[in-house]
PDB file of C-alpha atoms and ligand atoms in Angstrom:
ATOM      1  CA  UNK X   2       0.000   0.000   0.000  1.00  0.00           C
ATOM      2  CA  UNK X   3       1.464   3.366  -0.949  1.00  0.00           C
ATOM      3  CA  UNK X   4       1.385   6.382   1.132  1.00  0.00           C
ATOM      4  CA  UNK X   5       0.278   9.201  -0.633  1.00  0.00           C
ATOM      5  CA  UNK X   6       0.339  11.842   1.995  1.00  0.00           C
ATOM      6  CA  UNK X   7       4.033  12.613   0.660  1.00  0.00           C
ATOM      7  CA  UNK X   8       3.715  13.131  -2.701  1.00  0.00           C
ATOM      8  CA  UNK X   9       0.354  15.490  -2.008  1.00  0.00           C
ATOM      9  CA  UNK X  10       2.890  17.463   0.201  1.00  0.00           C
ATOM     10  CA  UNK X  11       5.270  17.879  -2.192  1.00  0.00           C
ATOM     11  CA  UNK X  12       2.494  19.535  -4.743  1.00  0.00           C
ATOM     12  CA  UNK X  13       1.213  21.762  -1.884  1.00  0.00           C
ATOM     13  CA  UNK X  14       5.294  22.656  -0.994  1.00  0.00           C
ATOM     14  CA  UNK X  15       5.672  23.395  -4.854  1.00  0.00           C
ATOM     15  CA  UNK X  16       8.702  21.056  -4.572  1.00  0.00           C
ATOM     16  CA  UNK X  17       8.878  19.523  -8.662  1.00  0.00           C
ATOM     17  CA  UNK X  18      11.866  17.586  -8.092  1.00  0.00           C
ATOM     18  CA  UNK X  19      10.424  16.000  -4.824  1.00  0.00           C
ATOM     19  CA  UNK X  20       7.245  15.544  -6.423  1.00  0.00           C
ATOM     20  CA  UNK X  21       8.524  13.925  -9.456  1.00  0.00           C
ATOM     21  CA  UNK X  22      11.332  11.513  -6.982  1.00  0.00           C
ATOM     22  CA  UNK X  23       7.800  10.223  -5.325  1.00  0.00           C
ATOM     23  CA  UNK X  24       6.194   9.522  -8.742  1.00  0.00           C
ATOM     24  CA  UNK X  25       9.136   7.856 -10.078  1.00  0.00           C
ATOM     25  CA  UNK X  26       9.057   5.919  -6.747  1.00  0.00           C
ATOM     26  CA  UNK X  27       5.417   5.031  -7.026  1.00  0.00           C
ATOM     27  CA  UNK X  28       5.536   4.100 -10.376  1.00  0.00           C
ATOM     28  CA  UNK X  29       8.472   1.675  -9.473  1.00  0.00           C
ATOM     29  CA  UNK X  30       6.158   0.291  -7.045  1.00  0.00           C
ATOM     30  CA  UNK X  31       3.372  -0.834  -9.456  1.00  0.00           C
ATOM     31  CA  UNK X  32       1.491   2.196  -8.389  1.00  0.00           C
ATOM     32  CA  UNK X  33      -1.961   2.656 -10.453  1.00  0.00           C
ATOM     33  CA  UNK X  34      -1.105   6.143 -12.486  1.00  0.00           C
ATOM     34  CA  UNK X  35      -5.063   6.308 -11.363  1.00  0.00           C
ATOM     35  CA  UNK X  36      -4.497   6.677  -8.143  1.00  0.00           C
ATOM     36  CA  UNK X  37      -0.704   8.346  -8.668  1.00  0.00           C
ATOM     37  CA  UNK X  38      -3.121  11.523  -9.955  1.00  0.00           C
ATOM     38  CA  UNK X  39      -6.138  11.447  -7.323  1.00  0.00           C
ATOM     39  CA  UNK X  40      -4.864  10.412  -3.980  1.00  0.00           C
ATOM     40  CA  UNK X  41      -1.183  12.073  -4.618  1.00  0.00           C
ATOM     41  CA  UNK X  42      -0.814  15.026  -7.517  1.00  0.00           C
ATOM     42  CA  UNK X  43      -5.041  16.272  -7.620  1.00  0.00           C
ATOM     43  CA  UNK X  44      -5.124  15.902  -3.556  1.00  0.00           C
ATOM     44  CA  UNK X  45      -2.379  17.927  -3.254  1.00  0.00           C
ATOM     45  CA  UNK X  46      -3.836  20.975  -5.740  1.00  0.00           C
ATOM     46  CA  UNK X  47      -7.431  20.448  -3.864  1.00  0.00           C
ATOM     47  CA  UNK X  48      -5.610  21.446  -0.600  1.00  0.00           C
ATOM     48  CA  UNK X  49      -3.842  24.286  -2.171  1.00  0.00           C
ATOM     49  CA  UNK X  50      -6.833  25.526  -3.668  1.00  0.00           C
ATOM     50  CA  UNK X  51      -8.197  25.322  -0.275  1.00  0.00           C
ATOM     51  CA  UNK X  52      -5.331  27.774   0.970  1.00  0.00           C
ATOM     52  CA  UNK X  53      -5.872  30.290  -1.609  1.00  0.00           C
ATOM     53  CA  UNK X  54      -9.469  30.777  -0.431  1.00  0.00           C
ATOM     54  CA  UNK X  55      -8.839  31.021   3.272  1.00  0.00           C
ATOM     55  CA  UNK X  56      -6.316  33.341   2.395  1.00  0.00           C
ATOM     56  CA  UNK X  57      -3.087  31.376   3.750  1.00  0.00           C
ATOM     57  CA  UNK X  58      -1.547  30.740  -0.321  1.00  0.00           C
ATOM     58  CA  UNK X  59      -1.298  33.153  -3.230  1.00  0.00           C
ATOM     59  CA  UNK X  60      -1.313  33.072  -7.120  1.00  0.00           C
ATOM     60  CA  UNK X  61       2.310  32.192  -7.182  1.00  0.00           C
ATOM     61  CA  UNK X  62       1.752  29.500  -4.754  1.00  0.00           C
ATOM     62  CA  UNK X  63      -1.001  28.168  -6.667  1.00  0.00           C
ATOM     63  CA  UNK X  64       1.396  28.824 -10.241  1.00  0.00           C
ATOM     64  CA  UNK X  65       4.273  26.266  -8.214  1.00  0.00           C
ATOM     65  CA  UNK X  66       2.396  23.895  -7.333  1.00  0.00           C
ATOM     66  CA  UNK X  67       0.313  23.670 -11.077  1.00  0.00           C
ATOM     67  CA  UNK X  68       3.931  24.023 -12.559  1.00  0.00           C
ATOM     68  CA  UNK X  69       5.070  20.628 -10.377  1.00  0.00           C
ATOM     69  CA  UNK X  70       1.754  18.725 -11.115  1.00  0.00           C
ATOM     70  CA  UNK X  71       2.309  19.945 -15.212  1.00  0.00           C
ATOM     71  CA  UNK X  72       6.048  18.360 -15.330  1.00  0.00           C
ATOM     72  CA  UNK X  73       4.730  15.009 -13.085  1.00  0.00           C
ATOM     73  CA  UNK X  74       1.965  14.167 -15.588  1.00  0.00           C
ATOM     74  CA  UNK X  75       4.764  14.136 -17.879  1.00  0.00           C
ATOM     75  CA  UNK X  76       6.212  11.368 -16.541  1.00  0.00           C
ATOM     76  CA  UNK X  77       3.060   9.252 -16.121  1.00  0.00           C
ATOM     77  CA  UNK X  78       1.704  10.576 -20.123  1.00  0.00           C
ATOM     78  CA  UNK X  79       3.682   7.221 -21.119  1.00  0.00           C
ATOM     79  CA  UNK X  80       2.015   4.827 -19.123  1.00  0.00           C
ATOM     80  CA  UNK X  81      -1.173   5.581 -20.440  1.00  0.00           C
ATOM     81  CA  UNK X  82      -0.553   5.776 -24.191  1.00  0.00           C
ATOM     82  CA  UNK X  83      -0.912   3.198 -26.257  1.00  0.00           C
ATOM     83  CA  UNK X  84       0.114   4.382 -29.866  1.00  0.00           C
ATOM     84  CA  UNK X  85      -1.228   0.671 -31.377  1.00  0.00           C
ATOM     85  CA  UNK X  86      -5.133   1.135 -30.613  1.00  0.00           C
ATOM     86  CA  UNK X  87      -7.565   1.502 -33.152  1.00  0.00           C
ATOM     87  CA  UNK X  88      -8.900   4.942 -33.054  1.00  0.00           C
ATOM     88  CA  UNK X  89     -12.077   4.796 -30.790  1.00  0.00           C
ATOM     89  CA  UNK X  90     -13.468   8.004 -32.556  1.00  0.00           C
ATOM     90  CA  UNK X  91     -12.468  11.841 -32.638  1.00  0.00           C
ATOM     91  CA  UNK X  92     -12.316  14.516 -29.674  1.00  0.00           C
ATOM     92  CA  UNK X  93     -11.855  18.061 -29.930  1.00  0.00           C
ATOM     93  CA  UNK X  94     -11.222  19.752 -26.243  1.00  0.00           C
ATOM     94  CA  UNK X  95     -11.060  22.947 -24.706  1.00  0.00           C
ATOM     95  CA  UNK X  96     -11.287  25.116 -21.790  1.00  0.00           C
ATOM     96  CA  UNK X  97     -13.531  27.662 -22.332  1.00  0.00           C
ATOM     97  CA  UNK X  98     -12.905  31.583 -23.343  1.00  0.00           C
ATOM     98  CA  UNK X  99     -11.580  33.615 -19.700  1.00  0.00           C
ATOM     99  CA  UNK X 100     -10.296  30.622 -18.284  1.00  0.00           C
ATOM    100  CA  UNK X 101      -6.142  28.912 -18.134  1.00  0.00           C
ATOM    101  CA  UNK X 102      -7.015  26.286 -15.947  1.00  0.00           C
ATOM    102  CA  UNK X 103      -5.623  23.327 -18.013  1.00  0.00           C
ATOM    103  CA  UNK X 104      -4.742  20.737 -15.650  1.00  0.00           C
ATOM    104  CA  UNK X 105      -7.486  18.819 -15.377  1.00  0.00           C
ATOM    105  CA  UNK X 106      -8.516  19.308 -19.292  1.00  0.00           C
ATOM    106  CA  UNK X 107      -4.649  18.140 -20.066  1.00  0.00           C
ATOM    107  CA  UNK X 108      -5.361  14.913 -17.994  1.00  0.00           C
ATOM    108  CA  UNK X 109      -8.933  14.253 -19.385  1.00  0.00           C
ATOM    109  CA  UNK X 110      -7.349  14.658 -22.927  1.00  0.00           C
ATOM    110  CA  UNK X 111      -4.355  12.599 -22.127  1.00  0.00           C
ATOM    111  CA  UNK X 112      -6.591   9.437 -20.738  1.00  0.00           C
ATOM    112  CA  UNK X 113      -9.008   9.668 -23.890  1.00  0.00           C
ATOM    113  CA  UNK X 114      -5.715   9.201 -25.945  1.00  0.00           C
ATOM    114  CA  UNK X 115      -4.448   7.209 -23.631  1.00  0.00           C
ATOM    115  CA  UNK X 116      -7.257   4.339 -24.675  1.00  0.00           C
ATOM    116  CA  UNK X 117      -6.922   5.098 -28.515  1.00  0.00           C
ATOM    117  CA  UNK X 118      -9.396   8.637 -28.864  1.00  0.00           C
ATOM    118  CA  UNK X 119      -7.788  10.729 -31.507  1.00  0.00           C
ATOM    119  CA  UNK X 120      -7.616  13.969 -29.389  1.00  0.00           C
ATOM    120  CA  UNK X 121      -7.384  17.426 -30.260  1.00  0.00           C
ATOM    121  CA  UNK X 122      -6.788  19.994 -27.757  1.00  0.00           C
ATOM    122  CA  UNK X 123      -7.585  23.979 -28.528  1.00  0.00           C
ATOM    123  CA  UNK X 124      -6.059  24.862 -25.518  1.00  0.00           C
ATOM    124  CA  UNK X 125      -7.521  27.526 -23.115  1.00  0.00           C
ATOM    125  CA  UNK X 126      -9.294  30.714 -23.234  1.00  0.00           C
ATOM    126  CA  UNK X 127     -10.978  29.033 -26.534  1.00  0.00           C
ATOM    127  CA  UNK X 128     -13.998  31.430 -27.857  1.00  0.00           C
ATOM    128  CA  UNK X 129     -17.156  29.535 -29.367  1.00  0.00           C
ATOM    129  CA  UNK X 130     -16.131  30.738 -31.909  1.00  0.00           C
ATOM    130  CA  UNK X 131     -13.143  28.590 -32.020  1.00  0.00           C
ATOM    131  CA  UNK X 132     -14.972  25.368 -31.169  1.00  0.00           C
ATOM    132  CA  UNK X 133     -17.387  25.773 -33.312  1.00  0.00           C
ATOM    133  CA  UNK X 134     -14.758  26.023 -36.683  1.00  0.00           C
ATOM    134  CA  UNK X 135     -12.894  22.869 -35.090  1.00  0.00           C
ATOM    135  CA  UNK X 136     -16.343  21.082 -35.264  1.00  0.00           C
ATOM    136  CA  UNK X 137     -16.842  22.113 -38.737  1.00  0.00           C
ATOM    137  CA  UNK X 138     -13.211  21.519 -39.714  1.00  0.00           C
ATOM    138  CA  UNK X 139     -12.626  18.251 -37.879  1.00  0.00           C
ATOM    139  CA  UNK X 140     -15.794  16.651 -37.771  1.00  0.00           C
ATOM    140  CA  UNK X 141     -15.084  15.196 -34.068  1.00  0.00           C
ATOM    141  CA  UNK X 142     -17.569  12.884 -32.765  1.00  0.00           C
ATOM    142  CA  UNK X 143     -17.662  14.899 -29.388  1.00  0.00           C
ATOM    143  CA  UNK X 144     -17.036  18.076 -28.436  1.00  0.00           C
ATOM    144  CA  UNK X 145     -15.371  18.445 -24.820  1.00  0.00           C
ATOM    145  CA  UNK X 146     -15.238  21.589 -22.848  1.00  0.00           C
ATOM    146  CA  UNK X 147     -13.377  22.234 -19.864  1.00  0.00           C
ATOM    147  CA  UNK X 148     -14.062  25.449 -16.888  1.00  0.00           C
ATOM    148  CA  UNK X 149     -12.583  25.992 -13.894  1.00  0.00           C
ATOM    149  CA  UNK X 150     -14.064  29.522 -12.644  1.00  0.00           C
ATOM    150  CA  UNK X 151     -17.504  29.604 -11.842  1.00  0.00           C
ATOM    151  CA  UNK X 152     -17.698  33.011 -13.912  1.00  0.00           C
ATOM    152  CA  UNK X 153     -16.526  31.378 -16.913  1.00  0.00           C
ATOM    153  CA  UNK X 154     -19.340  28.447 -17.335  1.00  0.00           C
ATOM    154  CA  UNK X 155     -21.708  30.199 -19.455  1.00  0.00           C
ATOM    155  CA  UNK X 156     -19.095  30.384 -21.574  1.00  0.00           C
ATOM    156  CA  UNK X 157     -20.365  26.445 -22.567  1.00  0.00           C
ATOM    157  CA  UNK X 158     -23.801  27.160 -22.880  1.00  0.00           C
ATOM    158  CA  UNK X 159     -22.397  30.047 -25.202  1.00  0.00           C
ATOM    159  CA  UNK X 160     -21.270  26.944 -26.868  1.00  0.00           C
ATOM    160  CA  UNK X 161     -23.454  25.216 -27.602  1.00  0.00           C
ATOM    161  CA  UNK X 162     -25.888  27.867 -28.787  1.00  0.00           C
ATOM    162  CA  UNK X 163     -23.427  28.912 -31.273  1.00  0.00           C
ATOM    163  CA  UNK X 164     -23.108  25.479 -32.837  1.00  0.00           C
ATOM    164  CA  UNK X 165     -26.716  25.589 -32.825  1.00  0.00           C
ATOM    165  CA  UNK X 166     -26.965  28.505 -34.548  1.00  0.00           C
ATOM    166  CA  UNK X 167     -24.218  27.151 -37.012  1.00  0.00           C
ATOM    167  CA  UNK X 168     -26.757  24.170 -37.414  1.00  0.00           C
ATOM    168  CA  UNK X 169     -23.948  21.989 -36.674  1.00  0.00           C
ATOM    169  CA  UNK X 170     -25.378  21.073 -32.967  1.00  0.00           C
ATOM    170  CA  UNK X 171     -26.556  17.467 -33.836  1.00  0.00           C
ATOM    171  CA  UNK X 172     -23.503  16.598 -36.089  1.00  0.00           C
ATOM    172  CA  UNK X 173     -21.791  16.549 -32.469  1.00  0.00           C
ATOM    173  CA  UNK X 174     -22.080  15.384 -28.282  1.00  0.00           C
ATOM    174  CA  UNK X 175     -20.864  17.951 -26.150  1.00  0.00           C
ATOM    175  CA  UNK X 176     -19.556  16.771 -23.123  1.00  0.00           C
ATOM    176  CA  UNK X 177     -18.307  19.808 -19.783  1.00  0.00           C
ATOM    177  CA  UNK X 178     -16.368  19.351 -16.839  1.00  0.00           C
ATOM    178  CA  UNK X 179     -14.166  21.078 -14.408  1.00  0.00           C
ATOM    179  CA  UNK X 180     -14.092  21.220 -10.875  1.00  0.00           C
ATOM    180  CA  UNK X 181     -17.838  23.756 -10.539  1.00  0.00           C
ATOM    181  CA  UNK X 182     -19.769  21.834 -13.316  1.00  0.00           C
ATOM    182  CA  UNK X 183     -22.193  19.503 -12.090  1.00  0.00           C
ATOM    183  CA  UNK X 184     -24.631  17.161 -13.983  1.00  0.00           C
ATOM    184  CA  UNK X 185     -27.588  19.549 -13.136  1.00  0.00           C
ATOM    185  CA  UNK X 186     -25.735  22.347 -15.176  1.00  0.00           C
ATOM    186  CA  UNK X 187     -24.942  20.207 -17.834  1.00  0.00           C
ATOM    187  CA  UNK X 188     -28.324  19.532 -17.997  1.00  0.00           C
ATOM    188  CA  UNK X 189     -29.811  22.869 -17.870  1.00  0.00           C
ATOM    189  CA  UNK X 190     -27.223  24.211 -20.877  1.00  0.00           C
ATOM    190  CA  UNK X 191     -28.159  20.973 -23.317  1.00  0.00           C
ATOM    191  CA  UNK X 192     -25.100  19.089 -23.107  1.00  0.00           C
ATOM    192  CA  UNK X 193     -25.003  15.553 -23.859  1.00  0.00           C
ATOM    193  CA  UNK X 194     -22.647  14.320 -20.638  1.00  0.00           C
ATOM    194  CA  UNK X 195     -20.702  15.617 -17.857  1.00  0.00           C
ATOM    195  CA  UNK X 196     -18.093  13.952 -15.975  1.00  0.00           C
ATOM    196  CA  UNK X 197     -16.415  14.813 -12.501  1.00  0.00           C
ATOM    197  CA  UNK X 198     -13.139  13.148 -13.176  1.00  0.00           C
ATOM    198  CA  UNK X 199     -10.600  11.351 -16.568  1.00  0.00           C
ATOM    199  CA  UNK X 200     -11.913   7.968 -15.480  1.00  0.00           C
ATOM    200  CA  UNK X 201     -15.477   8.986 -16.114  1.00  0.00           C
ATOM    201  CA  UNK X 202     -15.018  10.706 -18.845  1.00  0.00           C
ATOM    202  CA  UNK X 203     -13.058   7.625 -20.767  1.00  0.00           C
ATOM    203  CA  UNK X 204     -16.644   5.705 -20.090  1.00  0.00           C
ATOM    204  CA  UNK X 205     -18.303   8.562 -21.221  1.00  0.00           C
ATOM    205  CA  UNK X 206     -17.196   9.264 -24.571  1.00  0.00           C
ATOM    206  CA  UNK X 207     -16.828   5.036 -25.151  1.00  0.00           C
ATOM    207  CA  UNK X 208     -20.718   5.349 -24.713  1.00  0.00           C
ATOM    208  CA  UNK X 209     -21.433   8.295 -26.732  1.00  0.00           C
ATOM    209  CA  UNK X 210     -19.442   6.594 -29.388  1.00  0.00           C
ATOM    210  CA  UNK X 211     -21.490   3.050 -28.343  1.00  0.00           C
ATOM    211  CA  UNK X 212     -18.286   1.398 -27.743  1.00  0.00           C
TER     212      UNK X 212
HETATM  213 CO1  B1M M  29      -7.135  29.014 -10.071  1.00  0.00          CO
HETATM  214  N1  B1M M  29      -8.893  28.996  -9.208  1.00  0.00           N
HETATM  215  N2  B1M M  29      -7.388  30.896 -10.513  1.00  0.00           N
HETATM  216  N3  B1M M  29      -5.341  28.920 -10.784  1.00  0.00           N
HETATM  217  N4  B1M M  29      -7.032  27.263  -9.272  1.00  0.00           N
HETATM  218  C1  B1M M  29      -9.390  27.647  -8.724  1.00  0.00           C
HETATM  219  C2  B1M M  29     -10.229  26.963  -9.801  1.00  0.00           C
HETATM  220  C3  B1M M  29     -10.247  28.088  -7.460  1.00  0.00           C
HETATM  221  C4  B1M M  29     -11.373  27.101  -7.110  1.00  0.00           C
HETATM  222  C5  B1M M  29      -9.281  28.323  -6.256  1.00  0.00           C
HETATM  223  C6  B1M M  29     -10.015  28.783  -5.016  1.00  0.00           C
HETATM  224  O1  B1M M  29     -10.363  29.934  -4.916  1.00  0.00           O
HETATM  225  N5  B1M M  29     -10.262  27.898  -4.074  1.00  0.00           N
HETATM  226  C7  B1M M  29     -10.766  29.506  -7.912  1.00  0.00           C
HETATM  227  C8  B1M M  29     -12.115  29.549  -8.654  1.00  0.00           C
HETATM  228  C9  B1M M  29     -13.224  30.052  -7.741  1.00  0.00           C
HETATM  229  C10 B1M M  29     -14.547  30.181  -8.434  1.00  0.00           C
HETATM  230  O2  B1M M  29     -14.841  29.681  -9.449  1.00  0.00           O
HETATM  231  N6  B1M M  29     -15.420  30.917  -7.843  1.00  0.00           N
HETATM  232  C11 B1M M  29      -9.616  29.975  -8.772  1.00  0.00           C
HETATM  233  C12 B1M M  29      -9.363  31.338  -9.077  1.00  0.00           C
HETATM  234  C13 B1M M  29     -10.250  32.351  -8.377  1.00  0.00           C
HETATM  235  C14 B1M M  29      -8.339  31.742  -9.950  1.00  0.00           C
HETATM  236  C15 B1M M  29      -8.007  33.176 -10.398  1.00  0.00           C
HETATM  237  C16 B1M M  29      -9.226  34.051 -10.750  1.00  0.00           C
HETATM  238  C17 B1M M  29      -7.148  33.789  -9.284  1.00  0.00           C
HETATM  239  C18 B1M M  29      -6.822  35.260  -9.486  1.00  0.00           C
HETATM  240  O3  B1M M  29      -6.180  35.631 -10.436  1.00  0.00           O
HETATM  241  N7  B1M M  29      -7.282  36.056  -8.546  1.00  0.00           N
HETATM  242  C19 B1M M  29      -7.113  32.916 -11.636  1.00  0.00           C
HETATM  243  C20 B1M M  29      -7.941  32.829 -12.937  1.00  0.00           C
HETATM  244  C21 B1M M  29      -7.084  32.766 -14.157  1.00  0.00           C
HETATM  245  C22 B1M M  29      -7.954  32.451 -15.369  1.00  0.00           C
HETATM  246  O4  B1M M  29      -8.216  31.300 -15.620  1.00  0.00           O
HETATM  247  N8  B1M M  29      -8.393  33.475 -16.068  1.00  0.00           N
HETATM  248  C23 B1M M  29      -6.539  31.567 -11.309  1.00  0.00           C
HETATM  249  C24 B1M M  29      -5.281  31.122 -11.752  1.00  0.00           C
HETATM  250  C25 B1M M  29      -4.740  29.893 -11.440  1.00  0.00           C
HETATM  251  C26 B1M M  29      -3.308  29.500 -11.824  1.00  0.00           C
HETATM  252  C27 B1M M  29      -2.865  30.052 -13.180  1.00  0.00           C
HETATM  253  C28 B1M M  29      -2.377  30.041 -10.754  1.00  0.00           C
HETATM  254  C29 B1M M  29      -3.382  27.942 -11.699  1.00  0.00           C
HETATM  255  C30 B1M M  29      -3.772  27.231 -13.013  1.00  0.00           C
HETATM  256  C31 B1M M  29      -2.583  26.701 -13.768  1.00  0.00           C
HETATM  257  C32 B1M M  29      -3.005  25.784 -14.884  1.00  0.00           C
HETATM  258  O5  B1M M  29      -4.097  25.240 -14.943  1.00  0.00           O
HETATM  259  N9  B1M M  29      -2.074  25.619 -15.800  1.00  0.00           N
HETATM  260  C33 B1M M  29      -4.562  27.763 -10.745  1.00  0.00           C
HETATM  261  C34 B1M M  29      -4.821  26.574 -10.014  1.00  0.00           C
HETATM  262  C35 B1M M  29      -3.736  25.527 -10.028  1.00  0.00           C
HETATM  263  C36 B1M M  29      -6.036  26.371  -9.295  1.00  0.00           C
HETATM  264  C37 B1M M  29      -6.426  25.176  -8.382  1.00  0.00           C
HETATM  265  C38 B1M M  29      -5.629  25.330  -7.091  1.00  0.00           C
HETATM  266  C39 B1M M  29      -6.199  23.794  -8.944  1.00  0.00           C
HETATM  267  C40 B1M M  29      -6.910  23.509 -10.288  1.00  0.00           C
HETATM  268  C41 B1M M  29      -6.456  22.172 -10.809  1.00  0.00           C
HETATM  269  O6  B1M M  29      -5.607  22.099 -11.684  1.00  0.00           O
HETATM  270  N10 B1M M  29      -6.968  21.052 -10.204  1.00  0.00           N
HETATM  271  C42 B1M M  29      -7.980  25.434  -8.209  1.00  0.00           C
HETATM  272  C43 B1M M  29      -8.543  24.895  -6.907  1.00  0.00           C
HETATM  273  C44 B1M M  29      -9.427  23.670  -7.111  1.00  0.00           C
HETATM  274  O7  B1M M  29      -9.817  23.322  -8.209  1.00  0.00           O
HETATM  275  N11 B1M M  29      -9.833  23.057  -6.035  1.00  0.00           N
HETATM  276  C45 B1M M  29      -8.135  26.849  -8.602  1.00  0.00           C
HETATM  277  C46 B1M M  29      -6.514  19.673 -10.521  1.00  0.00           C
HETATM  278  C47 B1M M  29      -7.233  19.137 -11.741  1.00  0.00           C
HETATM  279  C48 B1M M  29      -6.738  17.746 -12.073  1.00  0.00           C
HETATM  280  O8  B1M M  29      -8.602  19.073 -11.397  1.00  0.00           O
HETATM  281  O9  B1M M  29      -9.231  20.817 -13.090  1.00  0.00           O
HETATM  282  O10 B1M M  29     -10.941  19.915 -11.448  1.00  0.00           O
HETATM  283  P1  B1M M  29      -9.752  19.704 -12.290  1.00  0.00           P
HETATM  284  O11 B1M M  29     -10.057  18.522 -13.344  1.00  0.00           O
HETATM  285  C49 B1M M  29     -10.657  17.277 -13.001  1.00  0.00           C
HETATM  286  C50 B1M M  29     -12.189  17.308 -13.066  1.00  0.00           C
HETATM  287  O12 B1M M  29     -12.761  18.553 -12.786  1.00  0.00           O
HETATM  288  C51 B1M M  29     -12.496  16.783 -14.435  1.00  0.00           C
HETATM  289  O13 B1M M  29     -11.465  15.819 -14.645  1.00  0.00           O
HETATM  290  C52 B1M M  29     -10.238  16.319 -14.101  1.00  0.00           C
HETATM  291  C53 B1M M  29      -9.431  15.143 -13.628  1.00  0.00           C
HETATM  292  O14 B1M M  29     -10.078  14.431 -12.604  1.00  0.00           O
HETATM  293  N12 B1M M  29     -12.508  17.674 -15.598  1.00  0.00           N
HETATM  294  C54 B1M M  29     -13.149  17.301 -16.733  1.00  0.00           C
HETATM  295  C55 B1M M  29     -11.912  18.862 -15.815  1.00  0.00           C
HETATM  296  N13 B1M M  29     -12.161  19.281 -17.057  1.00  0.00           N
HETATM  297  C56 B1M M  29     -12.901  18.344 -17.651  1.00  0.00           C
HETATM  298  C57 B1M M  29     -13.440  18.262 -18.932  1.00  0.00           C
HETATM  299  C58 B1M M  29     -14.194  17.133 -19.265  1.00  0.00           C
HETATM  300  C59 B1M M  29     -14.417  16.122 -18.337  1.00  0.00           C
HETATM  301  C60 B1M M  29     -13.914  16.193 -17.057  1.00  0.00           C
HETATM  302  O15 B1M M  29     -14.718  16.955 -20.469  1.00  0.00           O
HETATM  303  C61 B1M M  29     -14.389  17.814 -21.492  1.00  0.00           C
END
């Protein structure tokens, strides 16, 4: 059994090369990258999140400790891919316009590839705009959207209404998520899914896809 009390304080302390010694380590030790990511790396950001809203952290202790979690996924982004899979279908994903919170879209992205989705990633601060040319350019079979700020979520439903008005809404599933979008707002803005986490979202898009 791995303790991951260690590695979440080395997010929280900002500490890459400590951080990236304990993945290493865990990985060594058969370590699911599943739980590597929840229990150790995402713990660790929740509780620095926490910090910046009681007041006890800052933005550049928040920009540390995204900067260690950024270089650790890089070391587990191997153990996920498999370059050999049959393409399970296409995903274009995005956080949406106002937002740079791209952890947690960078994850969901790297999973879907991860079990053979051919991903494309817009990045952040992407205006409808934006997604809705990459629907009409790369004919995805969903549409993923990312927000982190509760300010920036109508920036989906934005979404959506302009691929409706493009008349390209039923060509594609939309699919949100971030850490303030719940399955109620999902509803209410006419997506087609929501997910709370990468491992939920891989089942996700297999259904939408009916694989
Ligand atoms: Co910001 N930030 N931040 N931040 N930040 C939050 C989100 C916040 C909750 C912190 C807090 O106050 N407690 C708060 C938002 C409050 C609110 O909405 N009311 C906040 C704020 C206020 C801000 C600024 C406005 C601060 C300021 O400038 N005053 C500013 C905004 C900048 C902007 O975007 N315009 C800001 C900036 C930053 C940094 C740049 C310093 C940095 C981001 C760096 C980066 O992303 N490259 C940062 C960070 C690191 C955080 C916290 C601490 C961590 C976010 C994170 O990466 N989590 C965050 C606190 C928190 O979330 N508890 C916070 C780990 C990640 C793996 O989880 O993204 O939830 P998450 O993704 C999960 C699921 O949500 C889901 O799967 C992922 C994996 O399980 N998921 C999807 C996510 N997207 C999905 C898409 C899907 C499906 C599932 O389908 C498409």
């Amino acid at each position: 059994m791995i303790d991951y009390s260690a590695l979440k304080k080395a997010v929280i302390d900002g500490d890459d090369e400590r951080t990236a010694q304990l993945v290493k380590e865990a990985i060594e030790q058969h370590a699911d990258p599943a739980d590597i990511v929840t229990l150790g790396l995402q713990a660790g950001l929740v509780t620095v999140g926490e910090k910046f809203s009681s007041g006890e952290f800052f933005i550049p202790e928040m920009l540390l400790a995204a900067r260690t979690v950024t270089r650790s996924l890089d070391i587990i982004r191997p153990l996920v891919s498999d370059s050999d899979m049959i393409t399970a279908g296409k995903v274009v994903i995005g956080t949406v316009v106002g937002d740079l919170h791209d952890i947690g879209k960078n994850l969901v992205g790297m999973l879907l590839g991860g079990v053979g989705f051919d991903v494309l990633d817009l990045g952040t601060d992407v205006y409808p705009k934006r997604f809705v040319t990459a629907v009409m350019e790369h004919k995805p079979d969903i549409l993923g959207m990312s927000a982190l700020i509760t300010t920036t979520m109508p920036a989906m439903e934005a979404t959506i209404q302009a691929l409706e008005s493009a008349n390209i809404r039923r060509q594609v599933k939309v699919i949100v998520g971030g850490a303030p979008v719940t399955q109620h707002f999902a509803d209410q803005i006419g997506a087609d899914g929501y997910c709370s986490n990468g491992g939920s979202a891989i089942e996700l898009c297999n259904r939408l896809v009916g694989r």
